[in-house]
Coordinates of C-alpha atoms in Angstrom, one line a residue:
Chain Y
M10 CA 199.6 120.6 91.0
T11 CA 203.3 121.2 91.8
R12 CA 202.8 124.9 91.4
A13 CA 199.7 124.9 93.6
R14 CA 201.5 123.0 96.3
A15 CA 204.6 125.2 96.1
S16 CA 202.4 128.2 96.6
A17 CA 200.1 126.7 99.1
S18 CA 203.0 125.8 101.3
G19 CA 204.3 129.3 101.2
R20 CA 207.4 128.4 99.3
R21 CA 208.8 130.4 96.4
P22 CA 206.7 130.7 93.3
V23 CA 207.9 128.6 90.4
L24 CA 210.1 130.8 88.2
S25 CA 211.4 130.5 84.7
K26 CA 215.1 131.3 84.3
A27 CA 214.8 133.2 81.1
S28 CA 218.0 134.8 79.8
A29 CA 218.7 137.2 77.0
S30 CA 221.7 139.1 75.7
L31 CA 222.0 142.4 77.6
T32 CA 224.2 144.3 75.2
H33 CA 224.2 144.7 71.4
E34 CA 227.1 145.8 69.2
V35 CA 226.6 148.6 66.7
E36 CA 228.8 150.4 64.2
V37 CA 229.4 154.1 64.9
L38 CA 231.1 157.0 63.2
D39 CA 233.0 159.5 65.3
E40 CA 233.5 163.2 64.5
R41 CA 236.2 162.5 62.1
G42 CA 234.2 159.8 60.3
R43 CA 236.2 157.0 61.8
V44 CA 234.3 153.7 62.0
S45 CA 234.2 151.7 65.2
R46 CA 231.9 149.3 67.1
I47 CA 230.5 150.0 70.5
A48 CA 228.1 148.0 72.8
I49 CA 224.7 149.5 73.7
P50 CA 222.3 148.1 76.3
A51 CA 219.4 145.9 75.2
E52 CA 215.9 147.3 75.5
R53 CA 213.0 145.0 75.0
P54 CA 209.3 144.9 75.8
L55 CA 208.0 142.5 78.4
T56 CA 204.2 142.2 78.4
V57 CA 202.9 141.0 81.8
Y58 CA 199.9 138.7 81.8
V59 CA 198.4 138.0 85.2
D60 CA 196.1 134.9 85.2
K61 CA 195.9 135.2 81.4
R62 CA 194.9 138.9 81.6
E63 CA 197.2 141.5 79.9
L64 CA 198.2 144.0 82.5
V65 CA 201.1 146.1 81.2
T66 CA 204.1 146.1 78.9
L67 CA 207.4 147.0 80.6
M68 CA 210.4 148.2 78.6
T69 CA 213.4 146.4 80.1
L70 CA 217.1 145.5 79.7
G71 CA 216.0 141.9 80.4
G72 CA 218.5 140.9 83.0
A73 CA 216.0 139.8 85.7
P74 CA 212.6 139.6 84.2
E75 CA 211.1 137.2 86.8
A76 CA 212.2 139.4 89.7
L77 CA 211.1 142.5 87.8
T78 CA 207.6 141.1 87.2
L79 CA 207.2 140.1 90.9
G80 CA 208.6 143.5 92.1
Y81 CA 206.3 145.4 89.7
L82 CA 203.3 143.6 91.1
R83 CA 204.5 144.2 94.6
N84 CA 205.4 147.9 94.2
Q85 CA 202.1 148.6 92.3
R86 CA 200.3 146.9 95.3
L87 CA 198.6 144.6 92.9
V88 CA 199.7 141.5 94.8
R89 CA 200.0 141.8 98.6
S90 CA 202.2 138.8 99.3
V91 CA 204.6 136.6 97.4
G92 CA 202.6 133.6 98.6
E93 CA 199.8 134.7 96.4
V94 CA 202.0 134.0 93.3
V95 CA 202.0 130.5 92.0
S96 CA 204.4 131.0 89.1
V97 CA 206.2 133.5 86.9
Q98 CA 207.1 132.2 83.5
V99 CA 209.0 134.5 81.1
D100 CA 209.2 133.6 77.4
W101 CA 211.4 135.9 75.4
A102 CA 210.3 134.2 72.2
V103 CA 207.1 136.2 72.6
D104 CA 208.4 139.0 74.9
A105 CA 205.8 138.0 77.5
V106 CA 205.6 136.8 81.1
A107 CA 202.7 134.7 82.4
V108 CA 202.0 135.2 86.1
A109 CA 199.6 132.7 87.8
T110 CA 198.1 133.7 91.2
R111 CA 196.2 131.7 93.7
N112 CA 193.2 133.9 94.0
G113 CA 193.6 136.5 91.2
I114 CA 194.0 140.3 91.7
A115 CA 190.9 141.8 93.4
D116 CA 189.2 144.5 91.4
V117 CA 192.2 144.8 89.0
E118 CA 190.1 146.9 86.6
Q119 CA 189.5 149.6 89.2
R120 CA 193.0 149.5 90.7
T121 CA 194.8 149.9 87.3
A122 CA 192.4 152.5 86.0
K123 CA 194.1 155.6 87.5
K124 CA 197.4 156.4 85.8
V125 CA 200.0 158.5 87.4
V126 CA 202.9 159.1 84.9
T127 CA 205.9 159.8 87.1
T128 CA 209.5 160.8 86.7
G129 CA 210.5 157.2 86.7
C130 CA 213.1 156.1 84.3
G131 CA 212.1 152.7 83.0
Q132 CA 208.9 152.6 84.8
G133 CA 206.8 155.6 84.7
S134 CA 203.3 154.4 85.4
V135 CA 202.2 154.2 89.0
F136 CA 198.7 153.1 89.5
G137 CA 196.6 155.2 91.9
G138 CA 196.7 155.3 95.6
L139 CA 200.4 155.1 96.3
M140 CA 200.6 158.5 98.0
D141 CA 197.7 157.5 100.2
E142 CA 199.7 154.6 101.4
V143 CA 202.7 156.7 102.2
D144 CA 201.1 158.0 105.4
Q145 CA 200.6 154.5 106.6
I146 CA 204.3 153.7 106.3
A147 CA 206.4 153.6 109.5
L148 CA 210.1 153.1 109.1
P149 CA 212.0 151.9 112.2
P150 CA 212.8 155.1 114.2
E151 CA 215.9 153.6 115.8
A152 CA 217.6 152.6 112.6
R153 CA 221.1 154.3 112.2
L154 CA 223.7 154.3 109.5
A155 CA 227.4 154.5 110.2
Q156 CA 229.3 156.9 108.0
A157 CA 231.9 154.2 107.2
T158 CA 229.0 152.1 105.7
V159 CA 228.2 154.9 103.3
Y160 CA 231.8 154.9 102.0
K161 CA 231.8 151.1 101.9
V162 CA 228.6 151.1 99.8
V163 CA 230.0 153.7 97.4
E164 CA 233.3 151.9 97.0
K165 CA 231.5 148.6 96.4
I166 CA 229.4 150.2 93.6
R167 CA 232.4 151.8 92.1
T168 CA 234.2 148.5 91.7
Q169 CA 231.1 146.5 90.7
Q170 CA 231.2 144.8 87.3
S171 CA 228.3 146.3 85.3
I172 CA 226.5 146.6 82.0
Y173 CA 226.9 150.3 82.6
K174 CA 230.7 150.0 82.3
Q175 CA 230.3 147.9 79.1
A176 CA 227.5 149.8 77.4
G177 CA 226.4 152.8 79.4
S178 CA 222.8 154.1 79.3
V179 CA 221.5 151.9 82.2
H180 CA 220.7 152.7 85.8
G181 CA 221.9 150.5 88.7
C182 CA 220.2 149.8 92.0
A183 CA 221.6 147.8 94.9
L184 CA 220.6 146.6 98.3
F185 CA 223.1 146.4 101.1
T186 CA 223.0 145.2 104.7
G187 CA 223.5 147.8 107.4
A188 CA 227.1 146.7 107.6
G189 CA 227.6 147.5 103.9
E190 CA 227.5 144.0 102.5
L191 CA 226.1 143.8 99.0
L192 CA 222.9 141.6 98.7
Y193 CA 221.6 142.5 95.3
F194 CA 222.8 144.5 92.3
I195 CA 220.4 145.1 89.4
E196 CA 220.7 147.2 86.3
D197 CA 218.0 148.2 83.9
V198 CA 217.2 150.8 81.2
G199 CA 215.3 152.5 83.9
R200 CA 216.0 152.8 87.6
H201 CA 212.3 151.9 88.3
N202 CA 212.7 148.5 86.8
A203 CA 215.9 148.0 88.8
V204 CA 214.2 149.0 92.1
D205 CA 211.2 146.8 91.3
A206 CA 213.5 143.8 90.5
I207 CA 215.1 144.3 93.9
A208 CA 211.7 144.4 95.5
G209 CA 211.0 141.1 93.8
L210 CA 214.2 139.5 95.0
M211 CA 213.5 140.7 98.6
W212 CA 210.1 139.0 98.4
L213 CA 211.5 135.8 97.0
D214 CA 214.2 135.6 99.7
G215 CA 212.0 136.9 102.5
V216 CA 214.4 139.8 103.1
D217 CA 213.1 142.7 105.3
G218 CA 214.1 146.2 104.5
A219 CA 214.2 147.6 108.0
D220 CA 218.0 147.2 108.5
K221 CA 219.0 147.6 104.9
V222 CA 220.6 150.3 102.7
F223 CA 219.3 151.0 99.2
Y224 CA 221.6 152.6 96.6
T225 CA 220.7 153.9 93.2
T226 CA 222.7 155.6 90.4
G227 CA 219.5 157.5 89.5
R228 CA 217.7 160.5 90.9
L229 CA 215.7 160.3 94.1
T230 CA 212.4 161.4 92.6
S231 CA 209.1 161.0 94.5
E232 CA 208.4 157.5 93.0
M233 CA 211.8 156.2 94.0
V234 CA 211.4 157.4 97.5
I235 CA 207.8 156.0 97.7
K236 CA 209.0 152.6 96.5
G237 CA 211.9 152.6 99.0
A238 CA 209.5 153.5 101.8
Q239 CA 207.1 150.7 100.7
M240 CA 210.0 148.3 100.9
G241 CA 210.5 149.5 104.5
I242 CA 214.1 150.7 103.8
P243 CA 215.2 153.6 106.1
F244 CA 218.3 154.6 104.0
L245 CA 218.3 155.7 100.4
L246 CA 221.7 156.6 98.8
S247 CA 222.2 158.1 95.4
R248 CA 225.0 159.1 93.2
S249 CA 222.6 161.7 91.8
G250 CA 220.2 164.3 93.4
T251 CA 216.6 164.6 94.5
T252 CA 213.5 166.5 93.7
Q253 CA 211.3 168.6 96.0
M254 CA 208.6 165.8 96.1
G255 CA 211.2 163.1 96.8
H256 CA 212.5 165.3 99.6
M257 CA 209.0 165.9 101.0
V258 CA 208.0 162.2 100.9
A259 CA 211.3 161.2 102.6
E260 CA 210.7 163.7 105.4
R261 CA 207.1 162.5 105.8
V262 CA 208.2 158.9 106.3
G263 CA 211.3 159.7 108.3
M264 CA 213.7 158.3 105.7
A265 CA 217.4 159.2 105.4
L266 CA 218.2 160.5 101.9
L267 CA 221.8 160.8 101.0
A268 CA 222.5 162.4 97.6
R269 CA 225.7 163.1 95.5
C270 CA 227.4 160.1 97.1
T271 CA 230.8 159.8 95.4
G272 CA 234.1 158.9 97.0
R273 CA 234.1 160.4 100.5
H274 CA 231.5 163.0 99.7
F275 CA 227.7 163.1 100.2
L276 CA 224.9 165.5 101.0
M277 CA 222.4 164.3 103.6
L278 CA 219.1 165.7 102.6
T279 CA 216.6 164.2 105.2
G280 CA 216.6 162.1 108.3
H281 CA 219.7 163.9 109.7
G282 CA 219.4 162.0 113.0
R283 CA 219.8 158.7 111.3
L284 CA 223.5 159.1 110.4
A285 CA 226.2 158.3 112.9
F286 CA 228.8 160.9 112.0
E287 CA 232.3 159.6 112.5
P288 CA 235.0 162.2 111.9
Q289 CA 237.6 159.3 111.7
A290 CA 235.5 157.6 109.0
E291 CA 237.1 160.1 106.6
D292 CA 240.2 158.0 107.0
A293 CA 238.8 154.7 108.2
A294 CA 236.9 154.1 104.9
P295 CA 238.0 151.3 102.6
Chain N
M2 CA 182.1 181.9 72.5
T3 CA 185.5 183.5 72.3
R4 CA 187.2 180.1 72.7
A5 CA 184.9 178.4 70.2
R6 CA 185.7 181.1 67.7
A7 CA 189.4 181.0 68.4
S8 CA 189.4 177.3 67.8
A9 CA 187.0 177.3 64.9
S10 CA 189.2 179.8 63.1
G11 CA 192.2 177.6 63.6
R12 CA 193.9 180.1 65.9
R13 CA 195.9 179.1 69.0
P14 CA 193.9 177.5 71.8
V15 CA 193.3 179.8 74.8
L16 CA 196.0 179.1 77.3
S17 CA 196.5 180.0 80.9
K18 CA 199.9 181.4 81.8
A19 CA 200.3 179.5 85.1
S20 CA 203.6 179.9 86.8
A21 CA 205.2 178.2 89.8
S22 CA 208.5 178.2 91.5
L23 CA 210.9 175.8 89.8
T24 CA 213.4 175.3 92.6
H25 CA 213.2 174.8 96.3
E26 CA 215.9 175.4 99.0
V27 CA 216.7 172.7 101.5
E28 CA 219.2 172.4 104.3
V29 CA 221.8 169.6 103.9
L30 CA 224.6 168.2 105.9
D31 CA 227.8 167.2 104.2
E32 CA 230.2 164.3 105.1
R33 CA 231.7 166.5 107.9
G34 CA 228.3 167.4 109.3
R35 CA 228.6 170.9 107.9
V36 CA 225.2 172.6 107.3
S37 CA 224.5 174.3 104.1
R38 CA 221.5 175.1 101.8
I39 CA 221.1 173.9 98.3
A40 CA 218.4 174.3 95.6
I41 CA 216.6 171.2 94.3
P42 CA 214.1 171.2 91.4
A43 CA 210.4 171.3 92.0
E44 CA 208.4 168.2 91.3
R45 CA 204.6 168.5 91.3
P46 CA 201.6 166.5 90.1
L47 CA 199.5 167.9 87.2
T48 CA 196.3 166.0 86.7
V49 CA 195.0 166.4 83.1
Y50 CA 191.3 166.6 82.6
V51 CA 190.0 166.5 79.0
D52 CA 186.5 167.8 78.6
K53 CA 186.0 167.3 82.4
R54 CA 187.2 163.7 82.2
E55 CA 190.3 162.8 84.3
L56 CA 192.9 161.3 81.9
V57 CA 196.3 161.1 83.7
T58 CA 198.5 162.7 86.3
L59 CA 201.9 163.9 85.1
M60 CA 204.7 164.6 87.6
T61 CA 206.4 167.7 86.4
L62 CA 208.8 170.5 87.2
G63 CA 206.0 172.9 86.3
G64 CA 207.9 175.3 83.9
A65 CA 205.6 174.9 80.9
P66 CA 202.4 173.1 81.9
E67 CA 200.2 174.3 79.1
A68 CA 202.7 173.2 76.4
L69 CA 203.4 170.0 78.3
T70 CA 199.7 169.2 78.3
L71 CA 199.2 169.9 74.6
G72 CA 202.4 168.0 73.7
Y73 CA 201.3 165.0 75.9
L74 CA 198.0 164.8 74.1
R75 CA 199.8 165.2 70.8
N76 CA 202.5 162.6 71.4
Q77 CA 200.0 160.1 72.9
R78 CA 198.0 160.6 69.7
L79 CA 194.9 161.5 71.7
V80 CA 194.4 164.7 69.9
R81 CA 195.3 164.8 66.2
S82 CA 195.5 168.6 65.5
V83 CA 196.0 171.6 67.7
G84 CA 192.9 173.1 66.1
E85 CA 190.8 170.5 68.0
V86 CA 191.9 172.1 71.3
V87 CA 189.8 175.0 72.4
S88 CA 191.6 175.8 75.7
V89 CA 194.2 174.6 78.1
Q90 CA 193.7 176.1 81.6
V91 CA 196.3 175.2 84.3
D92 CA 195.4 175.9 88.0
W93 CA 198.3 175.1 90.4
A94 CA 196.0 175.7 93.3
V95 CA 194.5 172.3 92.6
D96 CA 197.5 170.9 90.6
A97 CA 195.2 170.3 87.6
V98 CA 194.8 171.4 84.0
A99 CA 191.5 171.5 82.2
V100 CA 191.6 170.9 78.5
A101 CA 188.5 171.7 76.4
T102 CA 188.3 170.2 72.9
R103 CA 185.9 170.9 70.1
N104 CA 184.7 167.4 69.5
G105 CA 186.2 165.3 72.4
I106 CA 188.6 162.4 72.1
A107 CA 187.2 159.5 70.1
D108 CA 187.0 156.2 71.9
V109 CA 189.3 157.6 74.7
E110 CA 188.5 154.6 76.9
Q111 CA 189.8 152.1 74.3
R112 CA 192.8 154.2 73.4
T113 CA 194.0 154.8 76.9
A114 CA 193.4 151.2 78.1
K115 CA 196.7 149.7 76.9
K116 CA 199.6 150.7 79.0
V117 CA 203.2 150.5 77.9
V118 CA 205.5 151.5 80.7
T119 CA 208.6 152.7 79.0
T120 CA 212.1 153.9 79.9
G121 CA 211.0 157.5 79.9
C122 CA 212.1 159.7 82.6
G123 CA 209.3 161.9 83.6
Q124 CA 206.7 160.3 81.4
G125 CA 206.7 156.6 81.2
S126 CA 203.3 155.7 80.0
V127 CA 202.7 155.4 76.3
F128 CA 199.3 154.3 75.4
G129 CA 199.1 151.5 72.9
G130 CA 199.7 151.6 69.2
L131 CA 202.7 153.9 69.0
M132 CA 205.0 151.3 67.5
D133 CA 202.4 150.6 64.9
E134 CA 202.6 154.2 63.8
V135 CA 206.3 154.1 63.5
D136 CA 206.2 152.3 60.2
Q137 CA 203.9 155.0 58.7
I138 CA 206.5 157.7 59.5
A139 CA 208.6 159.0 56.6
L140 CA 211.3 161.5 57.5
P141 CA 212.6 163.7 54.6
P142 CA 215.2 161.6 52.9
E143 CA 217.2 164.6 51.6
A144 CA 217.6 166.2 55.0
R145 CA 221.3 166.8 55.9
L146 CA 223.1 168.1 58.9
A147 CA 226.3 170.1 58.8
Q148 CA 229.0 169.0 61.3
A149 CA 229.5 172.6 62.3
T150 CA 225.8 172.7 63.3
V151 CA 226.4 169.9 65.7
Y152 CA 229.1 171.9 67.4
K153 CA 226.9 175.0 67.4
V154 CA 224.1 173.1 69.1
V155 CA 226.3 171.6 71.7
E156 CA 228.0 174.9 72.5
K157 CA 224.6 176.7 72.8
I158 CA 223.4 174.1 75.3
R159 CA 226.6 174.3 77.2
T160 CA 226.2 178.1 77.7
Q161 CA 222.4 178.0 78.2
Q162 CA 221.0 179.3 81.5
S163 CA 219.2 176.4 83.2
I164 CA 217.5 174.9 86.2
Y165 CA 220.0 172.1 85.9
K166 CA 222.9 174.5 86.7
Q167 CA 221.0 175.8 89.7
A168 CA 219.5 172.7 91.1
G169 CA 220.5 169.6 89.0
S170 CA 218.2 166.6 88.7
V171 CA 216.4 167.7 85.6
H172 CA 216.6 166.8 81.9
G173 CA 216.7 169.4 79.2
C174 CA 215.4 169.2 75.6
A175 CA 215.8 171.7 72.9
L176 CA 214.7 172.3 69.3
F177 CA 217.1 174.0 66.8
T178 CA 216.9 175.1 63.2
G179 CA 219.0 173.3 60.7
A180 CA 221.4 176.2 61.0
G181 CA 221.7 175.7 64.7
E182 CA 219.6 178.5 66.0
L183 CA 217.8 177.7 69.3
L184 CA 214.0 177.7 69.0
Y185 CA 212.9 176.1 72.3
F186 CA 214.6 175.0 75.5
I187 CA 212.6 173.1 78.0
E188 CA 213.6 171.4 81.2
D189 CA 211.6 169.0 83.3
V190 CA 212.1 166.3 86.0
G191 CA 211.9 163.9 83.1
R192 CA 213.0 164.2 79.6
H193 CA 209.7 162.9 78.3
N194 CA 207.9 165.8 79.8
A195 CA 210.5 168.1 78.2
V196 CA 210.1 166.5 74.7
D197 CA 206.3 166.7 75.0
A198 CA 206.4 170.3 76.0
I199 CA 208.5 171.0 72.9
A200 CA 205.9 169.1 70.8
G201 CA 203.3 171.3 72.3
L202 CA 205.2 174.5 71.4
M203 CA 205.7 173.3 67.9
W204 CA 202.0 172.7 67.6
L205 CA 201.1 176.1 68.9
D206 CA 203.6 177.9 66.6
G207 CA 202.9 175.7 63.6
V208 CA 206.6 174.7 63.5
D209 CA 207.4 171.7 61.3
G210 CA 210.1 169.2 62.3
A211 CA 211.4 168.3 58.9
D212 CA 214.3 170.7 58.9
K213 CA 214.9 170.8 62.6
V214 CA 217.4 169.4 65.1
F215 CA 216.3 167.9 68.4
Y216 CA 218.7 167.8 71.4
T217 CA 218.3 166.1 74.7
T218 CA 220.5 165.7 77.7
G219 CA 218.8 162.3 78.3
R220 CA 219.2 158.9 76.8
L221 CA 217.8 158.1 73.4
T222 CA 215.5 155.2 74.5
S223 CA 212.9 153.8 72.2
E224 CA 210.2 156.2 73.4
M225 CA 212.4 159.3 72.8
V226 CA 213.2 158.2 69.3
I227 CA 209.6 157.4 68.6
K228 CA 208.5 160.8 69.8
G229 CA 211.2 162.5 67.7
A230 CA 210.0 160.5 64.7
Q231 CA 206.4 161.4 65.4
M232 CA 207.4 165.1 65.4
G233 CA 209.0 164.5 62.0
I234 CA 212.5 165.5 63.1
P235 CA 215.3 163.8 61.2
F236 CA 218.1 164.6 63.6
L237 CA 218.3 163.6 67.3
L238 CA 221.4 164.6 69.3
S239 CA 222.1 163.6 72.9
R240 CA 224.8 164.2 75.5
S241 CA 224.0 160.6 76.6
G242 CA 223.7 157.3 74.8
T243 CA 221.1 155.1 73.3
T244 CA 219.5 151.6 73.7
Q245 CA 219.1 148.8 71.3
M246 CA 215.5 149.6 70.7
G247 CA 216.1 153.3 70.3
H248 CA 218.8 152.4 67.7
M249 CA 216.4 150.0 65.9
V250 CA 213.6 152.5 65.7
A251 CA 215.9 155.2 64.4
E252 CA 217.2 152.9 61.7
R253 CA 213.6 151.9 60.8
V254 CA 212.5 155.5 60.2
G255 CA 215.8 156.7 58.7
M256 CA 216.6 159.1 61.5
A257 CA 220.2 160.3 62.3
L258 CA 221.1 159.6 66.0
L259 CA 224.1 161.3 67.4
A260 CA 225.1 160.3 70.9
R261 CA 227.8 161.4 73.4
C262 CA 227.7 164.9 71.9
T263 CA 230.2 166.9 74.0
G264 CA 232.6 169.6 72.9
R265 CA 233.9 168.5 69.5
H266 CA 233.1 164.8 70.0
F267 CA 230.1 162.7 69.0
L268 CA 229.2 159.2 68.0
M269 CA 226.9 158.9 65.0
L270 CA 224.8 155.8 65.6
T271 CA 222.3 155.8 62.7
G272 CA 221.5 157.7 59.5
H273 CA 225.2 158.0 58.6
G274 CA 224.4 159.5 55.2
R275 CA 222.6 162.4 56.8
L276 CA 225.7 164.1 58.2
A277 CA 227.9 166.3 56.0
F278 CA 231.3 165.6 57.4
E279 CA 233.5 168.7 57.4
P280 CA 237.1 168.0 58.3
Q281 CA 237.6 171.7 58.7
A282 CA 234.6 171.9 61.1
E283 CA 237.0 170.6 63.8
D284 CA 238.5 174.1 63.7
A285 CA 235.6 176.1 62.3
A286 CA 233.3 175.4 65.1
P287 CA 232.3 178.2 67.5

């Protein structure tokens, strides 16, 4: 009843607040046989059940399982609006998440049948039809990014507390306002889980992508660019590089891709007109 | 006829020799608005048809599509022996590969139904049951690795010609003999394609993993460790780190995991007894 009302009234789905340890200590030997202990990131399965039907098992760090589940359903286009979701209940005791929807997923069999195994870290499987949708995506043509914002984003990430700094071997994704204020920072064993979790948080909070900046530590492969476009975000920044298909998709949707973002350096790959170059930003940056 | 005989007699499947450009030049702007051109790695879809039935679409660099296809079918446990494969014909004109088998894939529907979306870069989707098979894997208990071999492997990788050095944004995987001689080096947009391509080459050449060393530039996530174990390789080396599940699986199968392998440094995570520490190797290394 409560859940039904919550959903019917368009409020947030009822979410569990599952928590799990995100790092694990192990004993290692170095090249001289010296024993020490280091932290490594957790990696655990999360099997997604939608209306009691098993859909998929995600391998995840486990830091934001409810948002990950919602964002996965969003980015896979299996659920079209957050209002369709009544509840998302994670239970680490059984490594599962139960999603209840108001009306179920239409022709889920057919829509999950076609597998595309992508370059995604952490989330490789994109069900069919994503590329078809790319051509229907229109990013705001007038959206511009100030050069100083690029530096602000990079600096914020550099100083961010993270599992990566503790244990390595995770990717981080973040959403910023156009002014460079951090909204969300998510890490996962794969950058595709991290981007999906951010998509889930945007849904929950009703955050629109049109004036936002997305940052990832990972590569801008086709799937990352497609997901960024689906989220309506005109600016994708990465510490890393891109691939030919990531580049192609970004050009097709008019997205600005900035790669190799470190310190005061970056390489603008696409959407050149979207960056407001500011010679003085070289010095003005934080 | 030819193909049937080739297969019936246990010889190699008939393979196409498809080639495609592996890098692509794009124009970029740097932080001062200066224009230059850089190379980025290719990324293209390869749709796998087995006996005329569409199975999956892999996103790949495209450097070794025949070996990738074979290794994918091997590592997904969809084909149990290379002798079952009559031919592997890649046609980049349609981004597809046609695999002909002697007897088809038994209950392919059921075996490809369960999706596990893993931390794999480049190949995330592992069909069900892989973990069940882990407990049936027995790696040779007596296999040992000399410390000098670790350094030899790392040095060989450091000096290897690569797409990574030209264009970045790819992962490399390599197979070495126990003496540190390079057998295969494969790069792809995702390390899971690279490891699968090596599994395919091992099948084609009848190479056994029991006395081999596997190296990857990528992280040792659960799926990488499971695939290494399936290939029967007792030693996995990485420039990068590992995850809790990668660590757990390696301990379960008795595999030696060496992470952070750079120069003369490494961290031995599991299988401590498998490394023959050589104090003098610090100096003896190439």
